[in-house]
Amino acid sequence: MLAFELPPSELINIEYVGLAQSTGASEMQKDILRQALAELLPAGRELVDVNENPNAEQSAGLYLRCIQCDGKFEYTPSSIKVIEEDKSKANRGSSKSQFKIAIAREGKAYQTWNVEIGVRKVAWYFSLKADSVSPSTRLTSANFQMTSCIEGINCPQTRTFSNQIDCKKSIESLAGRRVDTPALQAIGNKERFVTTEKIPFQNDVKSQAQVRATLLSQNSSFTIKTSAKALKNGSIGDIIPIEITTPSYSLNKTRLLDARIVGEGEVELVR
């Protein structure tokens, strides 16, 4: 018995995780996993591979993960059977269960695979296309790629989103920034993904530098522009503290305000 309830739809999206690198071996693994899953599911349920059905990519469903499977499996088995559920890892109320699959071949001893089956909860993250960036590039959405993953299974260590809309909004918040390309190249040589937290942004404003500060009226009917001193480094979109000096009788008074960086050496006061 599975430790969780199946999706109500007769069509169940399946994502396979931890398969062999070889195409032939991975396809054989998929076939074995599908046959094993057929023993666990009620009759009439249809399985759809999310990689073969783009519309299924954003939907819930199940995942099948090879915890310990033969990575070079190339023969056609004579029998496949779920022989045991790992009850120590299949608590009621959990969203996953672990099983052992016995795979036999004519005249050969059978082998055992350890497999995990669970609810597929889709998450989204984005990473930078490093080869699309030059020293003069101001980032746009085209410089990023969005990728789906299964929450708690194969998502990288970065911020994830429950839907594509929120992921796109986060990408858009980085528009206009520039990247330190030498630092990016050094990171790209070591990291598989250049995610948000790892992107080395160039500073559009440097701490202690003079900046042009703009204050917009509430109805945007007029603007006030003045000079100020930045108190922190930052890139476009960042909110930093600034210091404005204003004359007051015979003295100069300084005010500390927050401002959003809108360009190189330019900020806009935050109300």
mmCIF file with all atom_site columns, N, CA, C and O in Angstrom, residues 76-94:
data_model
loop_
_atom_site.group_PDB
_atom_site.id
_atom_site.type_symbol
_atom_site.label_atom_id
_atom_site.label_alt_id
_atom_site.label_comp_id
_atom_site.label_asym_id
_atom_site.label_entity_id
_atom_site.label_seq_id
_atom_site.pdbx_PDB_ins_code
_atom_site.Cartn_x
_atom_site.Cartn_y
_atom_site.Cartn_z
_atom_site.occupancy
_atom_site.B_iso_or_equiv
_atom_site.pdbx_formal_charge
_atom_site.auth_seq_id
_atom_site.auth_comp_id
_atom_site.auth_asym_id
_atom_site.auth_atom_id
_atom_site.pdbx_PDB_model_num
ATOM 1  N N  . THR A 1 76 ? 16.248 -7.920  -21.138 1.00 0.00 ? 76 THR A N  1
ATOM 2  C CA . THR A 1 76 ? 14.811 -7.956  -20.903 1.00 0.00 ? 76 THR A CA 1
ATOM 3  C C  . THR A 1 76 ? 14.508 -8.938  -19.771 1.00 0.00 ? 76 THR A C  1
ATOM 4  O O  . THR A 1 76 ? 14.844 -10.124 -19.872 1.00 0.00 ? 76 THR A O  1
ATOM 5  N N  . PRO A 1 77 ? 13.906 -8.484  -18.679 1.00 0.00 ? 77 PRO A N  1
ATOM 6  C CA . PRO A 1 77 ? 13.647 -9.374  -17.547 1.00 0.00 ? 77 PRO A CA 1
ATOM 7  C C  . PRO A 1 77 ? 12.510 -10.345 -17.839 1.00 0.00 ? 77 PRO A C  1
ATOM 8  O O  . PRO A 1 77 ? 11.613 -10.052 -18.629 1.00 0.00 ? 77 PRO A O  1
ATOM 9  N N  . SER A 1 78 ? 12.567 -11.509 -17.185 1.00 0.00 ? 78 SER A N  1
ATOM 10 C CA . SER A 1 78 ? 11.483 -12.488 -17.340 1.00 0.00 ? 78 SER A CA 1
ATOM 11 C C  . SER A 1 78 ? 10.350 -12.223 -16.360 1.00 0.00 ? 78 SER A C  1
ATOM 12 O O  . SER A 1 78 ? 9.206  -12.591 -16.604 1.00 0.00 ? 78 SER A O  1
ATOM 13 N N  . SER A 1 79 ? 10.661 -11.585 -15.242 1.00 0.00 ? 79 SER A N  1
ATOM 14 C CA . SER A 1 79 ? 9.610  -11.236 -14.274 1.00 0.00 ? 79 SER A CA 1
ATOM 15 C C  . SER A 1 79 ? 10.031 -10.030 -13.447 1.00 0.00 ? 79 SER A C  1
ATOM 16 O O  . SER A 1 79 ? 11.221 -9.810  -13.197 1.00 0.00 ? 79 SER A O  1
ATOM 17 N N  . ILE A 1 80 ? 9.030  -9.239  -13.067 1.00 0.00 ? 80 ILE A N  1
ATOM 18 C CA . ILE A 1 80 ? 9.253  -8.045  -12.248 1.00 0.00 ? 80 ILE A CA 1
ATOM 19 C C  . ILE A 1 80 ? 8.189  -8.053  -11.159 1.00 0.00 ? 80 ILE A C  1
ATOM 20 O O  . ILE A 1 80 ? 6.999  -8.188  -11.452 1.00 0.00 ? 80 ILE A O  1
ATOM 21 N N  . LYS A 1 81 ? 8.622  -7.914  -9.913  1.00 0.00 ? 81 LYS A N  1
ATOM 22 C CA . LYS A 1 81 ? 7.653  -7.978  -8.826  1.00 0.00 ? 81 LYS A CA 1
ATOM 23 C C  . LYS A 1 81 ? 8.072  -7.079  -7.673  1.00 0.00 ? 81 LYS A C  1
ATOM 24 O O  . LYS A 1 81 ? 9.248  -7.033  -7.308  1.00 0.00 ? 81 LYS A O  1
ATOM 25 N N  . VAL A 1 82 ? 7.082  -6.356  -7.139  1.00 0.00 ? 82 VAL A N  1
ATOM 26 C CA . VAL A 1 82 ? 7.310  -5.590  -5.916  1.00 0.00 ? 82 VAL A CA 1
ATOM 27 C C  . VAL A 1 82 ? 7.269  -6.586  -4.764  1.00 0.00 ? 82 VAL A C  1
ATOM 28 O O  . VAL A 1 82 ? 6.244  -7.223  -4.511  1.00 0.00 ? 82 VAL A O  1
ATOM 29 N N  . ILE A 1 83 ? 8.397  -6.740  -4.078  1.00 0.00 ? 83 ILE A N  1
ATOM 30 C CA . ILE A 1 83 ? 8.458  -7.784  -3.055  1.00 0.00 ? 83 ILE A CA 1
ATOM 31 C C  . ILE A 1 83 ? 8.343  -7.255  -1.639  1.00 0.00 ? 83 ILE A C  1
ATOM 32 O O  . ILE A 1 83 ? 8.026  -8.001  -0.723  1.00 0.00 ? 83 ILE A O  1
ATOM 33 N N  . GLU A 1 84 ? 8.591  -5.978  -1.446  1.00 0.00 ? 84 GLU A N  1
ATOM 34 C CA . GLU A 1 84 ? 8.601  -5.499  -0.069  1.00 0.00 ? 84 GLU A CA 1
ATOM 35 C C  . GLU A 1 84 ? 8.488  -3.990  -0.045  1.00 0.00 ? 84 GLU A C  1
ATOM 36 O O  . GLU A 1 84 ? 9.097  -3.290  -0.837  1.00 0.00 ? 84 GLU A O  1
ATOM 37 N N  . GLU A 1 85 ? 7.719  -3.491  0.909   1.00 0.00 ? 85 GLU A N  1
ATOM 38 C CA . GLU A 1 85 ? 7.688  -2.063  1.171   1.00 0.00 ? 85 GLU A CA 1
ATOM 39 C C  . GLU A 1 85 ? 8.568  -1.788  2.367   1.00 0.00 ? 85 GLU A C  1
ATOM 40 O O  . GLU A 1 85 ? 8.537  -2.532  3.354   1.00 0.00 ? 85 GLU A O  1
ATOM 41 N N  . ASP A 1 86 ? 9.393  -0.762  2.274   1.00 0.00 ? 86 ASP A N  1
ATOM 42 C CA . ASP A 1 86 ? 10.233 -0.387  3.397   1.00 0.00 ? 86 ASP A CA 1
ATOM 43 C C  . ASP A 1 86 ? 9.364  0.376   4.393   1.00 0.00 ? 86 ASP A C  1
ATOM 44 O O  . ASP A 1 86 ? 9.196  1.583   4.301   1.00 0.00 ? 86 ASP A O  1
ATOM 45 N N  . LYS A 1 87 ? 8.816  -0.327  5.353   1.00 0.00 ? 87 LYS A N  1
ATOM 46 C CA . LYS A 1 87 ? 7.829  0.263   6.257   1.00 0.00 ? 87 LYS A CA 1
ATOM 47 C C  . LYS A 1 87 ? 8.439  1.313   7.182   1.00 0.00 ? 87 LYS A C  1
ATOM 48 O O  . LYS A 1 87 ? 7.745  2.189   7.673   1.00 0.00 ? 87 LYS A O  1
ATOM 49 N N  . SER A 1 88 ? 9.729  1.238   7.393   1.00 0.00 ? 88 SER A N  1
ATOM 50 C CA . SER A 1 88 ? 10.366 2.239   8.247   1.00 0.00 ? 88 SER A CA 1
ATOM 51 C C  . SER A 1 88 ? 10.378 3.609   7.588   1.00 0.00 ? 88 SER A C  1
ATOM 52 O O  . SER A 1 88 ? 10.562 4.621   8.256   1.00 0.00 ? 88 SER A O  1
ATOM 53 N N  . LYS A 1 89 ? 10.162 3.633   6.249   1.00 0.00 ? 89 LYS A N  1
ATOM 54 C CA . LYS A 1 89 ? 10.186 4.910   5.523   1.00 0.00 ? 89 LYS A CA 1
ATOM 55 C C  . LYS A 1 89 ? 8.864  5.144   4.794   1.00 0.00 ? 89 LYS A C  1
ATOM 56 O O  . LYS A 1 89 ? 8.824  5.824   3.792   1.00 0.00 ? 89 LYS A O  1
ATOM 57 N N  . ALA A 1 90 ? 7.806  4.563   5.312   1.00 0.00 ? 90 ALA A N  1
ATOM 58 C CA . ALA A 1 90 ? 6.504  4.710   4.664   1.00 0.00 ? 90 ALA A CA 1
ATOM 59 C C  . ALA A 1 90 ? 5.439  5.000   5.704   1.00 0.00 ? 90 ALA A C  1
ATOM 60 O O  . ALA A 1 90 ? 4.488  4.268   5.867   1.00 0.00 ? 90 ALA A O  1
ATOM 61 N N  . ASN A 1 91 ? 5.624  6.073   6.433   1.00 0.00 ? 91 ASN A N  1
ATOM 62 C CA . ASN A 1 91 ? 4.677  6.433   7.478   1.00 0.00 ? 91 ASN A CA 1
ATOM 63 C C  . ASN A 1 91 ? 3.393  6.973   6.883   1.00 0.00 ? 91 ASN A C  1
ATOM 64 O O  . ASN A 1 91 ? 3.396  7.683   5.879   1.00 0.00 ? 91 ASN A O  1
ATOM 65 N N  . ARG A 1 92 ? 2.284  6.641   7.533   1.00 0.00 ? 92 ARG A N  1
ATOM 66 C CA . ARG A 1 92 ? 1.005  7.180   7.096   1.00 0.00 ? 92 ARG A CA 1
ATOM 67 C C  . ARG A 1 92 ? 1.043  8.697   7.181   1.00 0.00 ? 92 ARG A C  1
ATOM 68 O O  . ARG A 1 92 ? 1.559  9.274   8.135   1.00 0.00 ? 92 ARG A O  1
ATOM 69 N N  . GLY A 1 93 ? 0.473  9.347   6.178   1.00 0.00 ? 93 GLY A N  1
ATOM 70 C CA . GLY A 1 93 ? 0.487  10.805  6.133   1.00 0.00 ? 93 GLY A CA 1
ATOM 71 C C  . GLY A 1 93 ? 1.693  11.352  5.396   1.00 0.00 ? 93 GLY A C  1
ATOM 72 O O  . GLY A 1 93 ? 1.769  12.536  5.117   1.00 0.00 ? 93 GLY A O  1
ATOM 73 N N  . SER A 1 94 ? 2.645  10.477  5.079   1.00 0.00 ? 94 SER A N  1
ATOM 74 C CA . SER A 1 94 ? 3.811  10.900  4.311   1.00 0.00 ? 94 SER A CA 1
ATOM 75 C C  . SER A 1 94 ? 3.406  11.081  2.854   1.00 0.00 ? 94 SER A C  1
ATOM 76 O O  . SER A 1 94 ? 2.358  10.616  2.419   1.00 0.00 ? 94 SER A O  1
#
